[in-house]
mmCIF file of C-alpha atoms and ligand atoms in Angstrom:
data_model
loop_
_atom_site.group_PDB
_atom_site.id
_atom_site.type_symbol
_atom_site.label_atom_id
_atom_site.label_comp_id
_atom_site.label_asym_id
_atom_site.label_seq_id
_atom_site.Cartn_x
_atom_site.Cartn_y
_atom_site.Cartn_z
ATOM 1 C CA UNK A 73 20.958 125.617 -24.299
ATOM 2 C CA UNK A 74 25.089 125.534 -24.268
ATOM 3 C CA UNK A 75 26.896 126.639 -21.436
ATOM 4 C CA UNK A 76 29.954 128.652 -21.407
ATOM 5 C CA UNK A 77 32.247 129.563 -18.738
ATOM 6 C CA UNK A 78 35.094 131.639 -18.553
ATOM 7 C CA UNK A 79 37.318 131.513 -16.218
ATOM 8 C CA UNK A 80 39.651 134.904 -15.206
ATOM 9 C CA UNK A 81 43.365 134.725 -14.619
ATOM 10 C CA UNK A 82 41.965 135.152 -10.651
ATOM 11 C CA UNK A 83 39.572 132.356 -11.430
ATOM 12 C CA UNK A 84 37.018 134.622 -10.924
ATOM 13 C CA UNK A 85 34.317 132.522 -13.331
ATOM 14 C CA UNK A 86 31.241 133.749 -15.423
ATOM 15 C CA UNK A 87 29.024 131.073 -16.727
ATOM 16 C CA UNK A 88 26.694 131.894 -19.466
ATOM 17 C CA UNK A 89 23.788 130.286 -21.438
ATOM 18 C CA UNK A 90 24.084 131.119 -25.005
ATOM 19 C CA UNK A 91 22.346 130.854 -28.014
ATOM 20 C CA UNK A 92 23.076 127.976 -30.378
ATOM 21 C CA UNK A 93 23.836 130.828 -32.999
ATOM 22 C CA UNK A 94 26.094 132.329 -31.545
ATOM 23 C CA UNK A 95 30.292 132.780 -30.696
ATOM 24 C CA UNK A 96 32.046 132.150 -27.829
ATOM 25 C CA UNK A 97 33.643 135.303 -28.920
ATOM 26 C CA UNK A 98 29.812 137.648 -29.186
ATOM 27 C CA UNK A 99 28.507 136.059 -26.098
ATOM 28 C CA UNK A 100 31.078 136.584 -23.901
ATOM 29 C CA UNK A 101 31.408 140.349 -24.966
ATOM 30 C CA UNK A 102 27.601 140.541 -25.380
ATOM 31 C CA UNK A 103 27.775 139.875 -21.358
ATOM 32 C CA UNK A 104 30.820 141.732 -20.801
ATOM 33 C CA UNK A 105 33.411 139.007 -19.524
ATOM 34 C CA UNK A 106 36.651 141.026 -19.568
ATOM 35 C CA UNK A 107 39.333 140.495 -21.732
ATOM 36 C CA UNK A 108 37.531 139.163 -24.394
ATOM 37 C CA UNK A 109 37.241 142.239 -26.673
ATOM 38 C CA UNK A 110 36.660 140.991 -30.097
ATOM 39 C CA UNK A 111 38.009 144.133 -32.301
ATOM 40 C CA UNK A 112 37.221 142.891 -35.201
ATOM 41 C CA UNK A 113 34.044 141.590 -35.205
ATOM 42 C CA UNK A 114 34.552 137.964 -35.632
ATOM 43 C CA UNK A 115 36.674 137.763 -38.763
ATOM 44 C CA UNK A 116 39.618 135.837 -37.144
ATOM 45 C CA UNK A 117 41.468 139.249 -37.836
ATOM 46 C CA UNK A 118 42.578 140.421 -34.573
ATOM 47 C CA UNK A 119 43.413 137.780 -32.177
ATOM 48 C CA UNK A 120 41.616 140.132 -29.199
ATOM 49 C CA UNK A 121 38.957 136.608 -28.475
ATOM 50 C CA UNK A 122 41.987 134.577 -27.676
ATOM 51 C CA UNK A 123 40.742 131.986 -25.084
ATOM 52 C CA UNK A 124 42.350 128.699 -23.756
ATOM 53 C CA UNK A 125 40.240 125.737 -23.795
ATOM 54 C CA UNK A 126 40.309 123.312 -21.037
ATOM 55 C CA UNK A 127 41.735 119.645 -22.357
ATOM 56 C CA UNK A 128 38.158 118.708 -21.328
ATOM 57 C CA UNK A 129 36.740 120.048 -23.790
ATOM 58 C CA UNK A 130 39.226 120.086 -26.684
ATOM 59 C CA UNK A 131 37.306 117.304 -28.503
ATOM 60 C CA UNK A 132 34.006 119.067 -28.792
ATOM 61 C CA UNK A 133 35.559 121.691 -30.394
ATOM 62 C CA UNK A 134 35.185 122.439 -34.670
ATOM 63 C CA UNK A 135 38.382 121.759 -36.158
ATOM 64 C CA UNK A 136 40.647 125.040 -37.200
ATOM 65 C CA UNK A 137 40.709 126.931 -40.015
ATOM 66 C CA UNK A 138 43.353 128.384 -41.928
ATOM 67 C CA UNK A 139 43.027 131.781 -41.194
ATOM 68 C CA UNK A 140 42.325 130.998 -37.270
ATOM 69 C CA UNK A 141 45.748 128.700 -37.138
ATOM 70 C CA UNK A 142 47.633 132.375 -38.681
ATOM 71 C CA UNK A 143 45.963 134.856 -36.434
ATOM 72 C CA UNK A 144 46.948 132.533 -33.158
ATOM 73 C CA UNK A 145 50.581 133.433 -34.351
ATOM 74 C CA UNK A 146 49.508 137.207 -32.946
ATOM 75 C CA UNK A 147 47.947 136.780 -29.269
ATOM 76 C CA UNK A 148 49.102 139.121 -26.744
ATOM 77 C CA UNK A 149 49.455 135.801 -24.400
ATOM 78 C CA UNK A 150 51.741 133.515 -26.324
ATOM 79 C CA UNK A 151 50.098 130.600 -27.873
ATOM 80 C CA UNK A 152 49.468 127.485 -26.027
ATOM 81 C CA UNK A 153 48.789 124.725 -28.563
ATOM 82 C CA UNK A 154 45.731 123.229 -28.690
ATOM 83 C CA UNK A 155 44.122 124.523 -26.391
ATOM 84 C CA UNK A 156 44.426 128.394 -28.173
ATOM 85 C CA UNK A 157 41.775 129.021 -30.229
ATOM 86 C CA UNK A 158 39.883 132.414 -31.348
ATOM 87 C CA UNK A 159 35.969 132.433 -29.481
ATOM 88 C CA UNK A 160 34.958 134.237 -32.823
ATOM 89 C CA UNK A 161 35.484 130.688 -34.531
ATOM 90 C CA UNK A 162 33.981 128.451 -31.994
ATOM 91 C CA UNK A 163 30.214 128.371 -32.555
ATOM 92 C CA UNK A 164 28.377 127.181 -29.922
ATOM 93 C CA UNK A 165 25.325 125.097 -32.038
ATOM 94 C CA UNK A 166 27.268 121.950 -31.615
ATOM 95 C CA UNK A 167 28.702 122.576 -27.829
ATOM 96 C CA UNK A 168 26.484 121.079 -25.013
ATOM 97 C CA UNK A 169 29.481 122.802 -22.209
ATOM 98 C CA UNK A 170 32.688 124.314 -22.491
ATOM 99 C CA UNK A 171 34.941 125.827 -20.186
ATOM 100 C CA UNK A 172 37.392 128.388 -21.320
ATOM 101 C CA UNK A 173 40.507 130.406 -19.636
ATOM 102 C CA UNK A 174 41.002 134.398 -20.232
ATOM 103 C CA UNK A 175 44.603 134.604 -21.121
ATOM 104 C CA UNK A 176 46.361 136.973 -18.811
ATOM 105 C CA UNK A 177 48.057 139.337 -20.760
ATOM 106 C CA UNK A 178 44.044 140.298 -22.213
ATOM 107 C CA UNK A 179 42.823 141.035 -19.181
HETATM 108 S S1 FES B 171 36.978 138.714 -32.956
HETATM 109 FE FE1 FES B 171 38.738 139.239 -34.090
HETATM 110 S S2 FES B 171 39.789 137.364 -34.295
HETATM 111 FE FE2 FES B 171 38.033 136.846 -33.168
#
């Protein structure tokens, strides 16, 4: 089963199994992690699953769609190149780990 962990601005972490059928986006707000809200329901339409990968783990990653690339334009914690991507997009059936960091300004 994939691992996720998040890591607060505090570095507080929360490390979660998660279903291979799921998004980095419902699991973390299926557990609760703070600051990962996910407003719209995973339609890459509200930027409020903003997380920042860690370079580890930038290669594991699905490549970005259109419509993620345009809603990382509107993160309340300015963009930080690769490593910004929206958890509703990243499905976890082809992660085996992945460590991500809560932006700030979402928590
Ligand atoms: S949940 Fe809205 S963009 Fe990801």
């Amino acid at each position: 089963m994939p691992t996720i962990t998040y890591v607060q601005p505090d570095g507080t972490e929360t490390v979660l199994d998660v279903q291979p059928t799921t998004s980095a986006m419902r699991a973390a707000v299926s557990a609760g992690v703070p600051g990962i809200v996910g407003e719209c329901g995973g339609q890459a339409m509200c930027a409020t699953c903003h997380v920042l990968v860690r370079p580890d783990f930038l290669d594991v990653l699905p490549p970005m769609g259109e419509d993620e690339d345009e809603m990382l334009e509107c993160t309340s914690t300015p963009r930080d190149g690769a490593r910004s991507r929206l958890g509703c997009q990243i499905s976890c059936g082809t992660l085996d780990a992945l460590v991500v960091d809560v932006p700030a300004g979402q928590v």
